mmCIF file of C-alpha atoms in Angstrom:
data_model
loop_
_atom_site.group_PDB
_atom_site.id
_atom_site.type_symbol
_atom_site.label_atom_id
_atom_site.label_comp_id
_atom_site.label_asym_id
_atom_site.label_seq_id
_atom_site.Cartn_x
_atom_site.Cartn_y
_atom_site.Cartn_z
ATOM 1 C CA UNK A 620 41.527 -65.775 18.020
ATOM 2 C CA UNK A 621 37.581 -64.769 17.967
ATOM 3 C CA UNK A 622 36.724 -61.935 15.995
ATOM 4 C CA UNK A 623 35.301 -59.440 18.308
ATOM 5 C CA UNK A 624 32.034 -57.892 16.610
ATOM 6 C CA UNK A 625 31.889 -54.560 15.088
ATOM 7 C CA UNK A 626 31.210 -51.311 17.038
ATOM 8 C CA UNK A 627 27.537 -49.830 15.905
ATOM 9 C CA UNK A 628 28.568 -46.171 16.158
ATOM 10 C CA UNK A 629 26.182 -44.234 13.775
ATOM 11 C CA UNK A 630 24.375 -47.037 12.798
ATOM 12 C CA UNK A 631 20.666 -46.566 13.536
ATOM 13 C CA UNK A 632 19.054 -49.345 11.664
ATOM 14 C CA UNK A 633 18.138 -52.461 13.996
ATOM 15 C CA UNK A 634 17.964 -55.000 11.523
ATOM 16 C CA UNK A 635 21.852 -53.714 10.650
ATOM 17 C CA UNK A 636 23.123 -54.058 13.965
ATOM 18 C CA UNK A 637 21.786 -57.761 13.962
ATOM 19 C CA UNK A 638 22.774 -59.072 10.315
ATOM 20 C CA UNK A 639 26.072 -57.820 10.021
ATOM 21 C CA UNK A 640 27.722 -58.239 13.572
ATOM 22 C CA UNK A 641 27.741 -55.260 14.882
ATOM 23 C CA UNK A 642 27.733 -55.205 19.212
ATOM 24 C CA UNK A 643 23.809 -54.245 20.839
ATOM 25 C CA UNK A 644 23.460 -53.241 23.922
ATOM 26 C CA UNK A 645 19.716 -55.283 24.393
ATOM 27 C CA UNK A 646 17.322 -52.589 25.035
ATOM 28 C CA UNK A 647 14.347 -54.919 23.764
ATOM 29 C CA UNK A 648 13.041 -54.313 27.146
ATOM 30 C CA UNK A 649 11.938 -51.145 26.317
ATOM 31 C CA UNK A 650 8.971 -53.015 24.251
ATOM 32 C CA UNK A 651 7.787 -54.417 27.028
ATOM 33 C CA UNK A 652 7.739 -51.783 30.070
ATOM 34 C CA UNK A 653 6.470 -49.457 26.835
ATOM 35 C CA UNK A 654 3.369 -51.979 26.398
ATOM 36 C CA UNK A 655 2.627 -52.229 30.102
ATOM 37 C CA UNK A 656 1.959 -48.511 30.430
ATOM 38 C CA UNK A 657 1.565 -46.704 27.537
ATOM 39 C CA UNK A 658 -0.856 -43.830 26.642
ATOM 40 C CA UNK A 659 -2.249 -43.189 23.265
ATOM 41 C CA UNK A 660 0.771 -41.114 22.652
ATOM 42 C CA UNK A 661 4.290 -41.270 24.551
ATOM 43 C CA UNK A 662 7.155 -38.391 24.458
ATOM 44 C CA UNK A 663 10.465 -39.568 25.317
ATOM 45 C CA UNK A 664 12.662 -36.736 25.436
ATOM 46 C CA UNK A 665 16.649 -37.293 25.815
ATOM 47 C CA UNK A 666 20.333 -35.118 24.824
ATOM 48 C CA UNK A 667 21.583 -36.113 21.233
ATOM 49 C CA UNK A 668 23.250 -39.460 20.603
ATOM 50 C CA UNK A 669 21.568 -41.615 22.962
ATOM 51 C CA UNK A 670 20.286 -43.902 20.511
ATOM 52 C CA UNK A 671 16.728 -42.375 20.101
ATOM 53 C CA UNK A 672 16.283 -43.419 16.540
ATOM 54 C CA UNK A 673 17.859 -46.966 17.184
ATOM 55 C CA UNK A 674 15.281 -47.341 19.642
ATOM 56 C CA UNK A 675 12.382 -46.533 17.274
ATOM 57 C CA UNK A 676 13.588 -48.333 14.615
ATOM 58 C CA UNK A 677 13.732 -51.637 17.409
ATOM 59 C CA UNK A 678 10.020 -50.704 17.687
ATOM 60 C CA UNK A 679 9.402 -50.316 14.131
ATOM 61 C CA UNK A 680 11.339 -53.967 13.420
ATOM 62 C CA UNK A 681 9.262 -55.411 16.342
ATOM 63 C CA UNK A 682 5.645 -54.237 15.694
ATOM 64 C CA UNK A 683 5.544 -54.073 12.186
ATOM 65 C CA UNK A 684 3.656 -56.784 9.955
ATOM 66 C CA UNK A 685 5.887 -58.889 7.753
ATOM 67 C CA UNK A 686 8.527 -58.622 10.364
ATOM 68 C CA UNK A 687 11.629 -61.039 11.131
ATOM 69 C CA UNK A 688 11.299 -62.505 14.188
ATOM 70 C CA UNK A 689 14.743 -64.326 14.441
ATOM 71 C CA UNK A 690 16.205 -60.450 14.344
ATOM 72 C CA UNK A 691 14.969 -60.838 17.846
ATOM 73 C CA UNK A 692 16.453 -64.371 19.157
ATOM 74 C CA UNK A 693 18.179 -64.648 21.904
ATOM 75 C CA UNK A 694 17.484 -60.739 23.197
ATOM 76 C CA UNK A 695 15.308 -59.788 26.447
ATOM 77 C CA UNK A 696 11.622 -59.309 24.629
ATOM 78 C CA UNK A 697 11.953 -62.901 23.109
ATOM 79 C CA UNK A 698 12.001 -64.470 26.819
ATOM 80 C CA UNK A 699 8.596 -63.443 27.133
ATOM 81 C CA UNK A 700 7.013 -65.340 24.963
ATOM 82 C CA UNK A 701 3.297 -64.345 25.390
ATOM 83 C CA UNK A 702 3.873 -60.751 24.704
ATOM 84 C CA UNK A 703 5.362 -61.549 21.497
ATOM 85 C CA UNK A 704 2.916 -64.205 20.383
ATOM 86 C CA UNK A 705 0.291 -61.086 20.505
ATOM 87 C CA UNK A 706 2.619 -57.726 19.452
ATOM 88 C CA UNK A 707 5.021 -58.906 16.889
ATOM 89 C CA UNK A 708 4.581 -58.454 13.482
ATOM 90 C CA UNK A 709 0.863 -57.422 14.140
ATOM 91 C CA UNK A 710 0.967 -53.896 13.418
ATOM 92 C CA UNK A 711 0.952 -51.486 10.469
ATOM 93 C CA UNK A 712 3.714 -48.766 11.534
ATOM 94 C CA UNK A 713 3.747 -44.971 9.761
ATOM 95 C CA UNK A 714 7.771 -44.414 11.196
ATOM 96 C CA UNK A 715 8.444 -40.870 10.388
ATOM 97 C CA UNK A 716 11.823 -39.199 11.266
ATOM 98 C CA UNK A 717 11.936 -35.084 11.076
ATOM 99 C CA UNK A 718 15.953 -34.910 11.806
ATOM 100 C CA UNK A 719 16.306 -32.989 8.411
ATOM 101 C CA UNK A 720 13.471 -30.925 8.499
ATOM 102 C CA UNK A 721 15.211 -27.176 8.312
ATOM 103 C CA UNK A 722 16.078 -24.680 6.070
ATOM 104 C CA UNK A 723 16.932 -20.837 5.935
ATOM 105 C CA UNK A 724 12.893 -20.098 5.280
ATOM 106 C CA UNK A 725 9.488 -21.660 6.321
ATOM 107 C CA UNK A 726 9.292 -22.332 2.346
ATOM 108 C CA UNK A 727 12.349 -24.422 2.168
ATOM 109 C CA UNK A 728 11.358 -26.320 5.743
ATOM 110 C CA UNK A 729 8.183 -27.184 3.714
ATOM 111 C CA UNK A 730 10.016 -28.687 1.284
ATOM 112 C CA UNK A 731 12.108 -30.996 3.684
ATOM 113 C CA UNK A 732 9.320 -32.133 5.290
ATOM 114 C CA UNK A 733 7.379 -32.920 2.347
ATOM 115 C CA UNK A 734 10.210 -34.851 1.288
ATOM 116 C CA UNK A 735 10.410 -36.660 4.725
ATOM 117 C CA UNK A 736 6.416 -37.245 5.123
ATOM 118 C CA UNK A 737 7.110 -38.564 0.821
ATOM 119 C CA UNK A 738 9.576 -40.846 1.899
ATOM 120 C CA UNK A 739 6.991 -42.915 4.322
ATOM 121 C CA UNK A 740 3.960 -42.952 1.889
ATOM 122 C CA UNK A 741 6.697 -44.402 -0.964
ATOM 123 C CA UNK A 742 7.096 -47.194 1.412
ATOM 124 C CA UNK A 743 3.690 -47.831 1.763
ATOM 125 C CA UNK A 744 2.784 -47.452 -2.081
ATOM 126 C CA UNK A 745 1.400 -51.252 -2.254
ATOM 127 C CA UNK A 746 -1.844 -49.495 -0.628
ATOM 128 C CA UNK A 747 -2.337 -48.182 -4.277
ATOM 129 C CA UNK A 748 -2.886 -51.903 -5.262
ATOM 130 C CA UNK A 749 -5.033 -52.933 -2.527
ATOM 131 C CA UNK A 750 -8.516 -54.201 -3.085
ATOM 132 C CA UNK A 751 -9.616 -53.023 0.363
ATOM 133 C CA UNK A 752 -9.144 -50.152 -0.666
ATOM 134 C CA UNK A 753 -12.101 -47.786 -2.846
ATOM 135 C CA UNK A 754 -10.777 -45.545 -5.763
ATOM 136 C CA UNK A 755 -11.563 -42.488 -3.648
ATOM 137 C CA UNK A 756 -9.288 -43.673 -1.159
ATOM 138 C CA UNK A 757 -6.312 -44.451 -3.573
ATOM 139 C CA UNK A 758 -7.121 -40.694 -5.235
ATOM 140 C CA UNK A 759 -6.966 -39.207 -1.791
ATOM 141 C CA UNK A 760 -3.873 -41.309 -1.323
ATOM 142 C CA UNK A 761 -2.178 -40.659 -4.672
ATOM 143 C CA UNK A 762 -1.950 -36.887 -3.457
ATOM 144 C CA UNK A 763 0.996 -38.380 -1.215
ATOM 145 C CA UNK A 764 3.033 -39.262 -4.310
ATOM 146 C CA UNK A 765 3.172 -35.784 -5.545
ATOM 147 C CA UNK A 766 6.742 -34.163 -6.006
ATOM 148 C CA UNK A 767 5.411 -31.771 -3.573
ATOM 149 C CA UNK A 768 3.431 -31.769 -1.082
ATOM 150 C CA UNK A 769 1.398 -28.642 -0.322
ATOM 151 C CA UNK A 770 1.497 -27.412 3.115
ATOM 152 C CA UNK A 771 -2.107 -28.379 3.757
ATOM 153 C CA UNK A 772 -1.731 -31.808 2.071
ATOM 154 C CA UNK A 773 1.433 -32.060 4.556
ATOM 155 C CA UNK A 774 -0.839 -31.535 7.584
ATOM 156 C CA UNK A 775 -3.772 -34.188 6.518
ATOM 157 C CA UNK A 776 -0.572 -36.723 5.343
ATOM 158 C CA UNK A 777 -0.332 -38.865 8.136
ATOM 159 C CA UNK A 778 -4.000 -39.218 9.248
ATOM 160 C CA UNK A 779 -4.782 -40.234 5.489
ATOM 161 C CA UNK A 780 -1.369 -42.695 5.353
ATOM 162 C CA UNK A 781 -3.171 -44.173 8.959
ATOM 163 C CA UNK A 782 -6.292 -44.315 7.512
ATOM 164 C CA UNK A 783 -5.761 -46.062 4.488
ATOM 165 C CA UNK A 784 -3.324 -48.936 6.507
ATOM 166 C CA UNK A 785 -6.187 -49.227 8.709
ATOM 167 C CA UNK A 786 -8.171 -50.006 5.964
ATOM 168 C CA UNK A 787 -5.865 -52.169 4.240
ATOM 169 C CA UNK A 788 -4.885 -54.543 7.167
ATOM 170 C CA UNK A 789 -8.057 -54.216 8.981
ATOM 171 C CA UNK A 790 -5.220 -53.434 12.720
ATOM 172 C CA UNK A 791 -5.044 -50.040 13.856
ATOM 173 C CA UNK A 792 -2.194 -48.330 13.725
ATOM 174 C CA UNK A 793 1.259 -47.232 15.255
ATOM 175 C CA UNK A 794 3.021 -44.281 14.646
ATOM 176 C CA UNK A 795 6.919 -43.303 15.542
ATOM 177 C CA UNK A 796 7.900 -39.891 14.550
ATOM 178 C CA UNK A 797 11.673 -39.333 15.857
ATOM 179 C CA UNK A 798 13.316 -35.664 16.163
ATOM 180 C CA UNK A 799 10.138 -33.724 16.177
ATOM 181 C CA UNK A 800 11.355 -31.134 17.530
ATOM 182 C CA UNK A 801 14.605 -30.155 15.277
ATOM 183 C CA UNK A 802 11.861 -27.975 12.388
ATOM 184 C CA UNK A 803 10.725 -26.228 15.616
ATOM 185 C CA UNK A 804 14.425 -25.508 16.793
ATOM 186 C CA UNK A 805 15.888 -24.611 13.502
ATOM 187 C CA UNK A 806 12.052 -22.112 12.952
ATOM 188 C CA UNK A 807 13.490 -20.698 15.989
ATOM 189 C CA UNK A 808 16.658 -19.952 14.588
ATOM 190 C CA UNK A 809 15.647 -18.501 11.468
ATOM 191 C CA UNK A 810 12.746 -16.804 12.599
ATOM 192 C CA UNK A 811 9.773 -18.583 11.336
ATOM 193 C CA UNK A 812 8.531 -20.332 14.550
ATOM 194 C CA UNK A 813 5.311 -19.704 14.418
ATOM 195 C CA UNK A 814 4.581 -20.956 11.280
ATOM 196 C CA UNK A 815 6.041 -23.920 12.144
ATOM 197 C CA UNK A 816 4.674 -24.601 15.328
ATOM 198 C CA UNK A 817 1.174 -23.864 13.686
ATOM 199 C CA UNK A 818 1.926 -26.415 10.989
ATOM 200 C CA UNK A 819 3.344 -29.283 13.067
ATOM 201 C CA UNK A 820 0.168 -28.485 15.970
ATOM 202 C CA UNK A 821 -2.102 -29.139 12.894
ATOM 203 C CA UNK A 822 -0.877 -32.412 11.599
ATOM 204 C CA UNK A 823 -0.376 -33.379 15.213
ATOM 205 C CA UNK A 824 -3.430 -32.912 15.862
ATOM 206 C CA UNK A 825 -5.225 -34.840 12.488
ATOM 207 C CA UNK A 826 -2.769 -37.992 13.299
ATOM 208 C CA UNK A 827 -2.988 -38.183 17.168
ATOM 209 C CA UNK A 828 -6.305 -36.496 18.242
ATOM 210 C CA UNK A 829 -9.240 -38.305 18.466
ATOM 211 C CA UNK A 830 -7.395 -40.959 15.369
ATOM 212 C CA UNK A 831 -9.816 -43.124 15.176
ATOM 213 C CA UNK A 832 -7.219 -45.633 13.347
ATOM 214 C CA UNK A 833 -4.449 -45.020 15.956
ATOM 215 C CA UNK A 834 -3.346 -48.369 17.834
ATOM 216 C CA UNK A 835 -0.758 -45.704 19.737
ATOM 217 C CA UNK A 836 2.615 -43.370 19.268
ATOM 218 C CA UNK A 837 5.539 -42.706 19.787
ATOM 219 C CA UNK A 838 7.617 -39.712 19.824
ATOM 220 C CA UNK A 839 11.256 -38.981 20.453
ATOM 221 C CA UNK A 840 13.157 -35.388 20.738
ATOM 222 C CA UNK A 841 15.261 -33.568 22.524
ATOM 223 C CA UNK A 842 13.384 -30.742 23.976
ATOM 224 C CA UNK A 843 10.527 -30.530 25.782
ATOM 225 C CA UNK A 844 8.106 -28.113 23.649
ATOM 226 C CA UNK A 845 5.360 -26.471 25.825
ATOM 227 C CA UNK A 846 2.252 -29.227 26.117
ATOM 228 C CA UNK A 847 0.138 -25.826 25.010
ATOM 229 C CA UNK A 848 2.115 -25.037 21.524
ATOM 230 C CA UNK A 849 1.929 -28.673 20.103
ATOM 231 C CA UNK A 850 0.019 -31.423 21.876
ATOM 232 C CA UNK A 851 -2.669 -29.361 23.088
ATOM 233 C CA UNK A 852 -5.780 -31.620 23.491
ATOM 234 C CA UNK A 853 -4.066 -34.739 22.951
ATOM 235 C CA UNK A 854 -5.875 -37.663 25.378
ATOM 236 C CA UNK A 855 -3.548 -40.048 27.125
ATOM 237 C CA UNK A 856 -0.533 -38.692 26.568
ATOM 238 C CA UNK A 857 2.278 -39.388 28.716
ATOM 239 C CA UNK A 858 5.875 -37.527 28.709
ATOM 240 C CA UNK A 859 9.175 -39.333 29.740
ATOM 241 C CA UNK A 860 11.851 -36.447 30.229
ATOM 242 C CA UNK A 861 15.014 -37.234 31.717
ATOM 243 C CA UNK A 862 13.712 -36.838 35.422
ATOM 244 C CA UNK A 863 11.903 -39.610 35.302
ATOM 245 C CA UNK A 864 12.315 -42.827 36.849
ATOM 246 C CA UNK A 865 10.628 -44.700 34.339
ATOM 247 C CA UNK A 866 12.346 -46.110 31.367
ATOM 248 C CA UNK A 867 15.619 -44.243 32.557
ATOM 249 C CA UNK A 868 17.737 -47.243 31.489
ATOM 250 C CA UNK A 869 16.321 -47.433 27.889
ATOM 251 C CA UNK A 870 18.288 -44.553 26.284
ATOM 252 C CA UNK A 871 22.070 -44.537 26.666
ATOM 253 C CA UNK A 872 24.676 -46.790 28.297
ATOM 254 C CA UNK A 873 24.269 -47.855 32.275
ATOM 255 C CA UNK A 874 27.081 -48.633 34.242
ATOM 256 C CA UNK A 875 26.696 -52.171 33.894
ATOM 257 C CA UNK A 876 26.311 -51.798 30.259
ATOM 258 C CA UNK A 877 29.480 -50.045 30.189
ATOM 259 C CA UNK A 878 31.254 -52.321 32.094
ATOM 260 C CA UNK A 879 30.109 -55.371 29.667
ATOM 261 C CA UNK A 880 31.066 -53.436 27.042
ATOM 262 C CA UNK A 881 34.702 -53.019 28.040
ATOM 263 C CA UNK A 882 35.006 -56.696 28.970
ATOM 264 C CA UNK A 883 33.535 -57.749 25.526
ATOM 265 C CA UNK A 884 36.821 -55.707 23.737
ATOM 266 C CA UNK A 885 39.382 -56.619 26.496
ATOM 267 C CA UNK A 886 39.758 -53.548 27.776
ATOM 268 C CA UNK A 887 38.302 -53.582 31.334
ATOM 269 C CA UNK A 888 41.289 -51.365 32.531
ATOM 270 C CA UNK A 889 39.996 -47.851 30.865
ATOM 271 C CA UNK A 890 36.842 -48.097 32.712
ATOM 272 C CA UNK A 891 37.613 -45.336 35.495
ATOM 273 C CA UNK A 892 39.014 -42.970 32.920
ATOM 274 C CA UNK A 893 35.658 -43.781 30.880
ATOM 275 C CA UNK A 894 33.404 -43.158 34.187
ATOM 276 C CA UNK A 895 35.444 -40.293 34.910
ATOM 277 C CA UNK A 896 34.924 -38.497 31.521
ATOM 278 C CA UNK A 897 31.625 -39.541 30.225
ATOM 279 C CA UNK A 898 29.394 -40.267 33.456
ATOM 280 C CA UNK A 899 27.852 -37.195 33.748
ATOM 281 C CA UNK A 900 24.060 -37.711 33.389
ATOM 282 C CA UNK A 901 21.174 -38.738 35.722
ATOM 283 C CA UNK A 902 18.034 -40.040 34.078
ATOM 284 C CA UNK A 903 15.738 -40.785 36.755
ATOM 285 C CA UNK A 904 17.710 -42.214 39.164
ATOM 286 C CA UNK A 905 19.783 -44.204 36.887
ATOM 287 C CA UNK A 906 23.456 -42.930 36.351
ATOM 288 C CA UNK A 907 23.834 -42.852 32.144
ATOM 289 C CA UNK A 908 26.377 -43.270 29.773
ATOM 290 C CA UNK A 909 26.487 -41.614 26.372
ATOM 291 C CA UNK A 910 26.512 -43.942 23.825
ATOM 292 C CA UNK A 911 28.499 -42.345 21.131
ATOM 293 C CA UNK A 912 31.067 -41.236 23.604
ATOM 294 C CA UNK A 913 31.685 -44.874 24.961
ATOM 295 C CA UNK A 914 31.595 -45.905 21.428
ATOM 296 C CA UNK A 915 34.462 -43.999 19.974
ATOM 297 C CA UNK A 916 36.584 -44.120 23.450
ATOM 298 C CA UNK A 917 36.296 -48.276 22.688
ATOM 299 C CA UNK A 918 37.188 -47.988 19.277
ATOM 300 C CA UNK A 919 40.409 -45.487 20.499
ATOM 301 C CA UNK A 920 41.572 -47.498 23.026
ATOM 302 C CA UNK A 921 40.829 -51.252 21.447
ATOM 303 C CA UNK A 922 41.350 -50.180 17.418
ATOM 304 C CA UNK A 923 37.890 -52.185 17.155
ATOM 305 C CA UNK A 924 36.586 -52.145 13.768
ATOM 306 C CA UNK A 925 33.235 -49.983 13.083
#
């Protein structure tokens, strides 16, 4: 009997879902409609659990130098050979997620994001031993490294992390920053929303205004913040909400998806009960599925492993 490969539910790591046999649903098309029209920063905004972060961690995999390129065999972006002769594995990538960014008090917000913005520059911390880099640069940079980061440093962080990769590699840059708007929905909820809007305008602003290191970004939430509280002056930049036609089929499940999905685990007969409780969005013009609803509803009805 084959052995059926594992459902990915709450996995959000690319390289994961590839290495250890989990089921993907190819969305490594995304790459390439994202490539043919970006702007110098892209907003895709979509409901929870639609596989936002899996998405930006695909783009993180794909761009970023030293990748694997066998994670990709055999998906949709590898047919297209040209495209990933020039994109993949060219890129130094900043990927930032603020999903934990909250707290009871602007103060202890400050402290998850410093965390969060820590977390990147550890990644990066072979810059410190780079000879492209000038001792001014790796004292501007070693301010990254501190157990805290002020709230000023915080703001300057990812223009300087940009800055020095630019130097380092000589490429420009790509930034991903998933869930950017969860600080500004728990500020709201604890009262402290303009401080954080203020704060996350400001290091908008130094990373994607006028960046002279920035290849391009992108960012993923949930809401749609006012263009005039966050992005104000920001050139280029293009929003995908949920009305939109383009890249509709790029976050969450389509029907076809679904119904691949249920022949995969042998269990093609729940498919009108699944359409009947979980197809209730419209992206574009695209009827969607929610991923971690199909997900679970598989693993109930087919006791697939996870």
């Amino acid at each position: 009997m084959e052995t059926k490969k594992k459902l990915p539910i709450g996995i959000e790591f690319f390289s994961d879902i590839r290495t250890k046999g989990f089921y993907y649903v190819d969305k490594t098309a995304f790459i390439r409609d994202l490539l043919a029209s970006w702007g110098s920063v892209n907003l895709f905004t979509r409901p929870r659990r639609f596989g936002k972060s899996l998405n930006m961690d695909m783009l993180k995999t794909f761009f970023e130098i030293g990748t694997e390129p066998a994670l990709f065999d055999g998906l949709e972006i590898a047919k297209d050979t040209v495209l990933c002769e020039q994109y993949m594995g060219k890129y130094p990538v900043i990927s930032i997620s603020l999903k934990d960014v909250s707290g009871p008090s602007y103060e202890s917000a400050l402290k998850r994001m410093s965390s969060a913005i820590r977390k990147e520059a550890r990644r990066h911390q072979y810059l410190l031993d780079s000879d492209r880099l000038r001792d001014v640069d790796k004292e501007t940079l070693n301010v990254l490294y501190s157990l805290y980061l002020e709230e000023e440093v915080q703001e300057e962080s990812l223009y300087i992390l940009s800055e020095m990769l630019h130097k380092h590699y000589g490429k420009k840059v790509i930034i991903l920053i998933d869930e950017y708007d969860v600080p500004l929905d728990k500020a709201y909820q604890r009262n402290y929303y303009s401080q954080m809007v203020n704060h996350i305008r400001v290091m908008f602003s130094e990373a994607l205004k006028t960046n002279v290191n920035l290849e391009f970004a992108v960012i993923t939430g949930c809401l749609r913040i006012a263009k005039e509280s966050i992005f104000t002056g920001l050139n280029n930049f293009k929003v995908r909400t949920i009305s939109d036609v383009d890249f509709a089929e790029y976050f969450g499940f389509t029907d076809i998806e679904v119904r691949e999905i249920l022949h995969y685990y042998g269990i093609e007969e729940t498919y009108n009960k699944m359409k009947e409780w979980y197809d209730g969005y419209q992206f574009g013009q695209t009827e969607m599925y929610c991923p971690w609803d199909v997900l679970h509803q598989c693993k109930e009805y087919g006791e697939i492993e996870t």
